[in-house]
XYZ file of C-alpha atoms in Angstrom:
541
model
C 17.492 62.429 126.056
C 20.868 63.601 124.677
C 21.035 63.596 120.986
C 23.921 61.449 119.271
C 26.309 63.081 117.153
C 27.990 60.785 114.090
C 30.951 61.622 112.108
C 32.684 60.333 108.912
C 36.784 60.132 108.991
C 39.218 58.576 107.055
C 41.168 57.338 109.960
C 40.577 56.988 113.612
C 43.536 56.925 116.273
C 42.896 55.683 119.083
C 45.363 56.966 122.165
C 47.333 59.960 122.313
C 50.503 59.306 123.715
C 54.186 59.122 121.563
C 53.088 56.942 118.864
C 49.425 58.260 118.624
C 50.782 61.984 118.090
C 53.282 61.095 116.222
C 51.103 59.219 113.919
C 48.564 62.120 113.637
C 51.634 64.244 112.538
C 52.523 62.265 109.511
C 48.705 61.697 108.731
C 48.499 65.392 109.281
C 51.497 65.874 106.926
C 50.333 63.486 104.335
C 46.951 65.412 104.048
C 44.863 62.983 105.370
C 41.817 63.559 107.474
C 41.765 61.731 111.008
C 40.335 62.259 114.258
C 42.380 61.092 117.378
C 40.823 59.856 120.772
C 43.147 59.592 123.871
C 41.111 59.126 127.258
C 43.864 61.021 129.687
C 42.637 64.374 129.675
C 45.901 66.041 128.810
C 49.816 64.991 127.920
C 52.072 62.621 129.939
C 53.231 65.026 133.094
C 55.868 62.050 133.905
C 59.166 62.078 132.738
C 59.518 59.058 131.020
C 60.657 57.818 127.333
C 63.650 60.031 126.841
C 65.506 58.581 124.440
C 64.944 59.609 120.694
C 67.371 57.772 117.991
C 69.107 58.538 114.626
C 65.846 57.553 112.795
C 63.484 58.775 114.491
C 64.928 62.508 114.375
C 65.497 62.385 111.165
C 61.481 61.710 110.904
C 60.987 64.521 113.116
C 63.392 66.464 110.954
C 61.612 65.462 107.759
C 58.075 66.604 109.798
C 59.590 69.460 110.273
C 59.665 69.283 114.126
C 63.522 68.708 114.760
C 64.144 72.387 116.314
C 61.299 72.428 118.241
C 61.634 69.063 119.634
C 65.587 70.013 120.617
C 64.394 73.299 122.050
C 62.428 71.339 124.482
C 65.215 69.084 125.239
C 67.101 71.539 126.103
C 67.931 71.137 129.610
C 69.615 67.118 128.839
C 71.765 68.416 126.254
C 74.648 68.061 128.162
C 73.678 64.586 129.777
C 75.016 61.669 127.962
C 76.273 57.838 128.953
C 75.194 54.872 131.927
C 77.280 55.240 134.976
C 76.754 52.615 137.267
C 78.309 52.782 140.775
C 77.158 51.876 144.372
C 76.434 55.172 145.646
C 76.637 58.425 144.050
C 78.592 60.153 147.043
C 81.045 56.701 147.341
C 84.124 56.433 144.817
C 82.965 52.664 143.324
C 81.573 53.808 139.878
C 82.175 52.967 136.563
C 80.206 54.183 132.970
C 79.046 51.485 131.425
C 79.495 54.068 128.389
C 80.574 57.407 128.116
C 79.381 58.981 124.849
C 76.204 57.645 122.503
C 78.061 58.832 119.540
C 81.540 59.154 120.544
C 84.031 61.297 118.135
C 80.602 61.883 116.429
C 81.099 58.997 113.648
C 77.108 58.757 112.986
C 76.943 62.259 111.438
C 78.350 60.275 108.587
C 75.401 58.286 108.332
C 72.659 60.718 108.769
C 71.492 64.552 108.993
C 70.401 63.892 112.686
C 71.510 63.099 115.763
C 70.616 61.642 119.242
C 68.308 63.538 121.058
C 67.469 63.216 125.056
C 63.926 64.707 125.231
C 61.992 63.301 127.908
C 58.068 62.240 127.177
C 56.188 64.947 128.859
C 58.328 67.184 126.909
C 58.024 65.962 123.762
C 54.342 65.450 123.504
C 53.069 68.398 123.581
C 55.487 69.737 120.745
C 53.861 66.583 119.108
C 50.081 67.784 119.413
C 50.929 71.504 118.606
C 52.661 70.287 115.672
C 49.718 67.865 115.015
C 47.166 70.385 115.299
C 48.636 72.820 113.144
C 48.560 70.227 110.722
C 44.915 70.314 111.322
C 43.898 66.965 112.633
C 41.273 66.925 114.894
C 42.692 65.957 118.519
C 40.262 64.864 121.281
C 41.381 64.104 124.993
C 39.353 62.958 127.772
C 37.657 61.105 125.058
C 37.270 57.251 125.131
C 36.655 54.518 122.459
C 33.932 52.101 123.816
C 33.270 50.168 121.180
C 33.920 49.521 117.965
C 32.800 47.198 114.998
C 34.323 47.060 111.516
C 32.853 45.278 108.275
C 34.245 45.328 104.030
C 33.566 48.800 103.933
C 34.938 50.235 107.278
C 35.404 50.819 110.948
C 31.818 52.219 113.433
C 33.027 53.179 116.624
C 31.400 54.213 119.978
C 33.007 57.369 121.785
C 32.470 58.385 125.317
C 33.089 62.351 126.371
C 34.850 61.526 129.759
C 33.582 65.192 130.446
C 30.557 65.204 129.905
C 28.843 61.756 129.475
C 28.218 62.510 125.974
C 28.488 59.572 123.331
C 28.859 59.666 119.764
C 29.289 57.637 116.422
C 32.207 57.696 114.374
C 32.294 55.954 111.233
C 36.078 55.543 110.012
C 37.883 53.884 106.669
C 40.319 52.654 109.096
C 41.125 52.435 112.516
C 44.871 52.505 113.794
C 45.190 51.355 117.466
C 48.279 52.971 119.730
C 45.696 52.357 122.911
C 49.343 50.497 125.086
C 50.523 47.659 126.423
C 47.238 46.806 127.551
C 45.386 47.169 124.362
C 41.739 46.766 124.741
C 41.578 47.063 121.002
C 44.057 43.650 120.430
C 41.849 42.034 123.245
C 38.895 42.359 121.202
C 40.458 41.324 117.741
C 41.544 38.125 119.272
C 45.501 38.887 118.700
C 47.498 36.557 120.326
C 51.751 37.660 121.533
C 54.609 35.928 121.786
C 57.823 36.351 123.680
C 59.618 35.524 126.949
C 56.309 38.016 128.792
C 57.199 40.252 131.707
C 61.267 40.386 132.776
C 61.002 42.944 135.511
C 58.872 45.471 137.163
C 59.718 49.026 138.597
C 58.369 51.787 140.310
C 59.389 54.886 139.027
C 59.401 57.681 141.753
C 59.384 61.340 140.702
C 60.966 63.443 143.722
C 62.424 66.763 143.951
C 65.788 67.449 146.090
C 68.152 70.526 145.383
C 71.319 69.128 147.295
C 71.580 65.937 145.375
C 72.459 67.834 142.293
C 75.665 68.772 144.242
C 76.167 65.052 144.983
C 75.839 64.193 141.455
C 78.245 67.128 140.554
C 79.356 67.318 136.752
C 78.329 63.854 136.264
C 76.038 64.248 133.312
C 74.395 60.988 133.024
C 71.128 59.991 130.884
C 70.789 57.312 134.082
C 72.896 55.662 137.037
C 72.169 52.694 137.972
C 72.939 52.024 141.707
C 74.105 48.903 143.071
C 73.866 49.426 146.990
C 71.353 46.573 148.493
C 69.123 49.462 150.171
C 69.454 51.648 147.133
C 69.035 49.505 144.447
C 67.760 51.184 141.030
C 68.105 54.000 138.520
C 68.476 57.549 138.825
C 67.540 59.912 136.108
C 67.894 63.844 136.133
C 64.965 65.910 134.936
C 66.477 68.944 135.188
C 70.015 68.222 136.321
C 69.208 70.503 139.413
C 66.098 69.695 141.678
C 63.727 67.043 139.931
C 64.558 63.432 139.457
C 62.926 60.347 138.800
C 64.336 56.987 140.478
C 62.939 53.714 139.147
C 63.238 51.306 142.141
C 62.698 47.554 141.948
C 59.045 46.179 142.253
C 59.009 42.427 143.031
C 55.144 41.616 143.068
C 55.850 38.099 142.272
C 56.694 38.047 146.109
C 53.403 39.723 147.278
C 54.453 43.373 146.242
C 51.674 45.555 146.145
C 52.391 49.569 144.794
C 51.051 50.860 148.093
C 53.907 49.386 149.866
C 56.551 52.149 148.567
C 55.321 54.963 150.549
C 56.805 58.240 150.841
C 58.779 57.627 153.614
C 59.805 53.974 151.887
C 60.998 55.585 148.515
C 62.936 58.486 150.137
C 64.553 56.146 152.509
C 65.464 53.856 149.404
C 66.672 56.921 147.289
C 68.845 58.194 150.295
C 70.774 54.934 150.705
C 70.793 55.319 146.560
C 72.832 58.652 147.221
C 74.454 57.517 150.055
C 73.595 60.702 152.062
C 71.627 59.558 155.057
C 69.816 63.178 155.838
C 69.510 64.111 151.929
C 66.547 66.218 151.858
C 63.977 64.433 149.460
C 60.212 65.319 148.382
C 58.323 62.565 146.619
C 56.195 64.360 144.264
C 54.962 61.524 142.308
C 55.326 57.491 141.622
C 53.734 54.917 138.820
C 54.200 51.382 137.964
C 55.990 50.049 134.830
C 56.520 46.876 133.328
C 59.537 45.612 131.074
C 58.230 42.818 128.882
C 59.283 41.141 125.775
C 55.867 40.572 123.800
C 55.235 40.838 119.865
C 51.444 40.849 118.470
C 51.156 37.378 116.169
C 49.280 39.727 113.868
C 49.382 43.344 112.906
C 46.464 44.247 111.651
C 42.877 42.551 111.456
C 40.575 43.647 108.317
C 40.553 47.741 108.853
C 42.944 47.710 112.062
C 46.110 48.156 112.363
C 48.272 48.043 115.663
C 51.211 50.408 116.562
C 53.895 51.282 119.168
C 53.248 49.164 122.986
C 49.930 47.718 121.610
C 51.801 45.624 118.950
C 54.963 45.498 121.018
C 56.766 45.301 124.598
C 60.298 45.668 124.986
C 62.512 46.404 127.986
C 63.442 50.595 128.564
C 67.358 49.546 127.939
C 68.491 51.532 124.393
C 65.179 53.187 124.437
C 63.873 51.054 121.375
C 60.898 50.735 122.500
C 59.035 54.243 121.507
C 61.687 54.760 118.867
C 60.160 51.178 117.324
C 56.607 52.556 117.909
C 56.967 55.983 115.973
C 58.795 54.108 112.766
C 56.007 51.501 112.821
C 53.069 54.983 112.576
C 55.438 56.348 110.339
C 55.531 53.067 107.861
C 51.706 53.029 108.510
C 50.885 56.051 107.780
C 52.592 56.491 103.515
C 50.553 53.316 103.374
C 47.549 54.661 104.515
C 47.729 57.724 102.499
C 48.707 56.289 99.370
C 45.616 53.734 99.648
C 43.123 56.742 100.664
C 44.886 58.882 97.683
C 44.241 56.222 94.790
C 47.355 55.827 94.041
C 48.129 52.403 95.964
C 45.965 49.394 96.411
C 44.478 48.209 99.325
C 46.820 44.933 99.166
C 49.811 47.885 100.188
C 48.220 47.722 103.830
C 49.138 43.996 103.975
C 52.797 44.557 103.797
C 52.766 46.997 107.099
C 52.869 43.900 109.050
C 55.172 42.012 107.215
C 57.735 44.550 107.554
C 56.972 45.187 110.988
C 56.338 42.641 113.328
C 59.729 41.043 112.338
C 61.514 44.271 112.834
C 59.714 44.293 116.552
C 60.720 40.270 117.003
C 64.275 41.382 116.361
C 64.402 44.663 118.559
C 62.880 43.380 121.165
C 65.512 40.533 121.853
C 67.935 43.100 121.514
C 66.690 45.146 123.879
C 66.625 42.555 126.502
C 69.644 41.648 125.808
C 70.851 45.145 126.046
C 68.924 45.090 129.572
C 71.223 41.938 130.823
C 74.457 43.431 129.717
C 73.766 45.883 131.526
C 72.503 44.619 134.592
C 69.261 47.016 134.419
C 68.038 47.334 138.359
C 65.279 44.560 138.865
C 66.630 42.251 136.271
C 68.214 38.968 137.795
C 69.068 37.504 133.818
C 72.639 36.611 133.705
C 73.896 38.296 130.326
C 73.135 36.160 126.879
C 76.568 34.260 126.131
C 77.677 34.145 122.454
C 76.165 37.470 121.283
C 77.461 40.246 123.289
C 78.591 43.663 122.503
C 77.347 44.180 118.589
C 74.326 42.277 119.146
C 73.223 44.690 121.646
C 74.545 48.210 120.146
C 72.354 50.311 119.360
C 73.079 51.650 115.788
C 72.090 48.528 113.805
C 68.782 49.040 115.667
C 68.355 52.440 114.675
C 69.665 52.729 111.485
C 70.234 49.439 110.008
C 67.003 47.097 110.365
C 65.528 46.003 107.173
C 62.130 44.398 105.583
C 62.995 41.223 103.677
C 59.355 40.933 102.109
C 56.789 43.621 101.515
C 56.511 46.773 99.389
C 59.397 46.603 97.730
C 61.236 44.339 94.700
C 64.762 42.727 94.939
C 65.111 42.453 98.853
C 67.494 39.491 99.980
C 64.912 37.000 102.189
C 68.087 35.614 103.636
C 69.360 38.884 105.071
C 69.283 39.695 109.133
C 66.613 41.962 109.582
C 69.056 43.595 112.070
C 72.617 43.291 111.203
C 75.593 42.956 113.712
C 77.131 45.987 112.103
C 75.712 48.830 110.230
C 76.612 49.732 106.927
C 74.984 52.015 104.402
C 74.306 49.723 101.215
C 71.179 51.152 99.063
C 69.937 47.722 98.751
C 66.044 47.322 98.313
C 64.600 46.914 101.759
C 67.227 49.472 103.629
C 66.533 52.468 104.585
C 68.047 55.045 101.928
C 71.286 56.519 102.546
C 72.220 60.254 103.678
C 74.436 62.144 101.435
C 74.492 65.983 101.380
C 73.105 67.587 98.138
C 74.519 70.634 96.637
C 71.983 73.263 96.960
C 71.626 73.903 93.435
C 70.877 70.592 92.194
C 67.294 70.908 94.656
C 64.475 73.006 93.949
C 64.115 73.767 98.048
C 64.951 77.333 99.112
C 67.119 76.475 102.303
C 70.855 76.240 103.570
C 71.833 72.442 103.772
C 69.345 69.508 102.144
C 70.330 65.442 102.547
C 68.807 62.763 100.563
C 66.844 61.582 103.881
C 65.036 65.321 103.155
C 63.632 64.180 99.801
C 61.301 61.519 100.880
C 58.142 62.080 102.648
C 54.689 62.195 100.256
C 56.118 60.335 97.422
C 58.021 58.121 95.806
C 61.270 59.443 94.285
C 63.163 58.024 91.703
C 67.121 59.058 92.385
C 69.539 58.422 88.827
C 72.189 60.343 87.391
C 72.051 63.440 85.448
C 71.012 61.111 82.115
C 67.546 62.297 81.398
C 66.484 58.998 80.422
C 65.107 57.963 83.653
C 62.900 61.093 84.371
C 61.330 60.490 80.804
C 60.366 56.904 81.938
C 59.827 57.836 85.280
C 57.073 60.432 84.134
C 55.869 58.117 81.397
C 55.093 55.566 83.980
C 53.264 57.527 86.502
C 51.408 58.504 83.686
C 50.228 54.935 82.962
C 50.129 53.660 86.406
C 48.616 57.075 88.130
C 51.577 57.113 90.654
C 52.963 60.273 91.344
C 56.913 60.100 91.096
C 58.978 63.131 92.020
C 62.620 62.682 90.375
C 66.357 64.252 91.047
C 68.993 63.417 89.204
C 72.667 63.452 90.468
C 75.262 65.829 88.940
C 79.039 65.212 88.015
C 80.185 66.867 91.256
C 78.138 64.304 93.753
C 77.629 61.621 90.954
C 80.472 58.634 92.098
C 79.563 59.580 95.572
C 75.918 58.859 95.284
C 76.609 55.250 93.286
C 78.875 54.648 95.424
C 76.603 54.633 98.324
C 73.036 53.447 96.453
C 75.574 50.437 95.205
C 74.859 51.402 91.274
C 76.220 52.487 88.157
C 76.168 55.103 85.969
C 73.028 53.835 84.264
C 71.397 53.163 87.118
C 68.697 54.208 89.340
C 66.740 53.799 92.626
C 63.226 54.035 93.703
C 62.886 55.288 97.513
C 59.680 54.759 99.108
C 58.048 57.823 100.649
C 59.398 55.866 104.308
C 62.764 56.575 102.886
C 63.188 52.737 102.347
C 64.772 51.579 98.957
C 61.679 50.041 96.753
C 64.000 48.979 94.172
C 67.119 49.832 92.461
C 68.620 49.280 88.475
C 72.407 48.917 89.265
C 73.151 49.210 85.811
C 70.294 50.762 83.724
C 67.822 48.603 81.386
C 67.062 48.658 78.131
C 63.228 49.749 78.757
C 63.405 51.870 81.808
C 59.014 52.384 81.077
C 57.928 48.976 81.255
C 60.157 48.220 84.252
C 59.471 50.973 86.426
C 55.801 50.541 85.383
C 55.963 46.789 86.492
C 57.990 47.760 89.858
C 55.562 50.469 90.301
C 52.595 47.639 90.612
C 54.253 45.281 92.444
C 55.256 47.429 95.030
C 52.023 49.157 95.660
C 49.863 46.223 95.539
C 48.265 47.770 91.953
C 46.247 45.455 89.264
């Protein structure tokens, strides 16, 4: 009889793939203990989720993982824009858009940029980086079962390897298990949404001479029209590997083992529109684009990230992008509760920021999808929102939580506005501005504000002292570590004008980067309020 092995962890993660590695990264970061389960035996080998935005690289860049992650995306530096045209040899084509950041206006707005990094290239930066970090990564490993009660999560592993079960016995449990999610199946969590749009089969194939068909078109995708060719090319390498997603219709008796070899190359030849193109299929796998939204976040000691709390179409790439912000938000919280320094009534307000962030994304994405006329999507385009409803920098940069960790946040506001503009109020995201390197004690060439926040809170003011006497006064009261940096005369209009304040005032970032609160003109007892902001934003007696 084999002899069951038990283990105590802080938190369990349960799948492996963007969000789960990304989420053991900023655990890992944090200093917090977790073990991670994904049952695939190694990475993603397809080439799939490419598309990594302004926010999310500037949490890769605070993680530490920026170079490494544009080192491996390397090869798609170059590629950039949708063409769309009926064949790549014919002369009907037309880019839906060009650039992603054309005359590079977003490097205004933040220390990072757009970065094309396709999934089985950017995981396994994500687990060397995560391991480093020292969390314990397990694949081939499966979650069976699990039960929680008050004082945590027990759950049942299976060694996919070897047979071999064991016990784990976790404070908390974070699920990034997909689309599927046995884990919301069990909890009971109902979705909501318009369900599946539009199904694909995405084909990976190698052919040499097509790269001289596509010639110096750089393109993240094309999307062919041509009634045999219908679907969306995508380069790997921009020379001999490709992936084409071609349209899956099961709701008229489909099944996957009708797109044979022969079938896909014939499709991807009238794609091209070069009959005798030379084409290997090397791989294919089904995909669905859904719009679906968990009811519920979290249940007791659960808590659901990336596809298992959300679906949205590929369009804009939101949907990965939404799924490592939401471990990222997740895992302060979770750190600051294990830590002491937050209550447990902080992991309440994950949700609430969350799910209403996903609602919002989500419709833009398929809206994004219909503009665009995404292969396998019949929807006629939404009248009476068009173009800033479905661009992608409000998405990426300028979502917002209404209600939730933080004090002063309009309720009324758009949690994704038609146009983005850095404002410093409480519930947006903080903005970039370049610090002089003197005024930070960090030993490196160029630091932004977005640099500062990470394991934390951080209390930004001017270079009055005032502030960082209160600030340390309440963190001594309240047991809240605050780190503090004050604003010279050289950067001082410059940072109130873009935090919104005055001289006298002040701003408490969350260690998410999002504003927690902000003094726009100083108060007379800068202790008691910070103490009382302090409480009510981290859920403290």
């Amino acid at each position: 009889m084999k002899q069951r092995s038990e283990q105590r962890i802080p938190v369990l993660v349960v799948g492996g793939s963007l969000v789960g590695l990304s989420m053991s990264v900023f655990l890992g970061r944090l200093g917090v203990r977790h073990l991670l389960v994904e049952r695939h035996a190694r990475t993603s080998h397809h080439p799939r989720g490419r598309g990594n935005n302004l926010r999310t690289m500037e949490l890769f860049r605070v993680a530490g993982m920026e170079d490494d992650i544009r080192r491996a995306a390397s090869v798609l530096r170059d590629n950039h824009g949708i063409l769309q045209a009926h064949t790549l040899a014919g002369s009907e084509q037309e880019w839906l858009f060009r650039q992603i950041d054309p005359g590079g206006k977003t490097a205004g707005f933040s220390p990072a940029s757009w970065c094309l990094c396709s999934q089985n290239d950017l995981e396994p930066v994500l687990l060397r980086h995560a391991e480093k970090l020292g969390g314990e990564v397990r694949f081939g490993t499966e979650l069976v079962s699990f039960e929680q009660d008050d004082d945590g999560v027990t759950a049942e592993l299976l060694d996919r390897s070897t047979g071999r079960s064991s016990t784990v016995h976790a404070d908390y449990l974070v699920a990034a298990d997909g689309p599927r999610s046995p884990i919301r199946e069990q909890l009971g969590i109902t979705q909501s949404g318009r369900g599946d749009l539009f199904h694909n089969i995405s084909v990976t194939f190698r052919a040499e001479q097509l790269a001289h068909v596509v010639g110096d078109r750089r393109f993240i995708a094309c999307y062919l029209t041509h009634p045999q060719g219908a679907g969306a090319l995508l380069p790997v390498d921009n020379r001999e590997h490709w992936v084409f997603h071609v349209p899956w219709h099961p709701d008229r008796g489909e099944t996957i083992e009708d797109f044979t070899d022969e079938r896909c190359a014939a499709h991807i030849r009238a794609a091209a529109g070069v009959p005798e193109l030379p084409v290997e299929i090397t791989g294919r796998a089904p995909w669905h684009a859904a719009e679906r939204v968990a009811d519920r976040y979290h249940d007791g000691r659960v808590f659901l990230t990336g596809d298992s709390a959300h679906e949205m179409p590929p369009t804009g790439a939101f949907g990965s992008n939404t799924g490592i912000q939401d471990a990222h938000n997740l895992a302060w919280k979770l750190s600051a509760v294990l830590s002491g320094w937050a209550g447990p009534g902080l992991l309440n307000t994950y949700g609430i920021e969350r799910q209403p962030v996903a609602v919002e994304t989500a419709s833009r994405a398929a809206l994004r999808s219909a503009e665009h006329s995404h292969p396998g999507f019949d929807a006629p385009p939404v009248g009476g929102g068009g173009g800033g409803r479905s661009s992608v920098l409000p998405v990426a940069l300028g979502y917002r939580y209404t209600s939730g960790a933080m004090v002063g946040a309009d309720a009324k506001a758009p949690i994704v506005p038609e146009h983005f503009a850095a404002t410093g109020e409480p519930g947006t995201r903080a903005p970039h501005l370049w610090l002089n390197q003197g005024e930070v004690d960090q030993d490196t060439a160029r630091i932004s504000t977005i640099d500062l926040f990470e394991r934390r809170p951080v209390l930004l003011s001017g270079k009055d002292s005032a502030w960082r006497v209160a600030a340390a006064s309440a963190a001594s009261e309240t047991g809240v570590p605050i780190n503090c940096h004050r604003f010279g005369d050289q950067d001082g209009v410059d940072w109130q004008n873009s935090y919104g304040i005055g001289p006298d005032g002040a701003v408490l970032v969350r260690p998410d980067g999002f504003v927690a609160w902000r003094s726009t003109d100083g108060v007379l007892d800068r202790q008691s309020e910070l103490q009382g902001v302090l409480r009510e934003v981290l859920s403290l007696s």
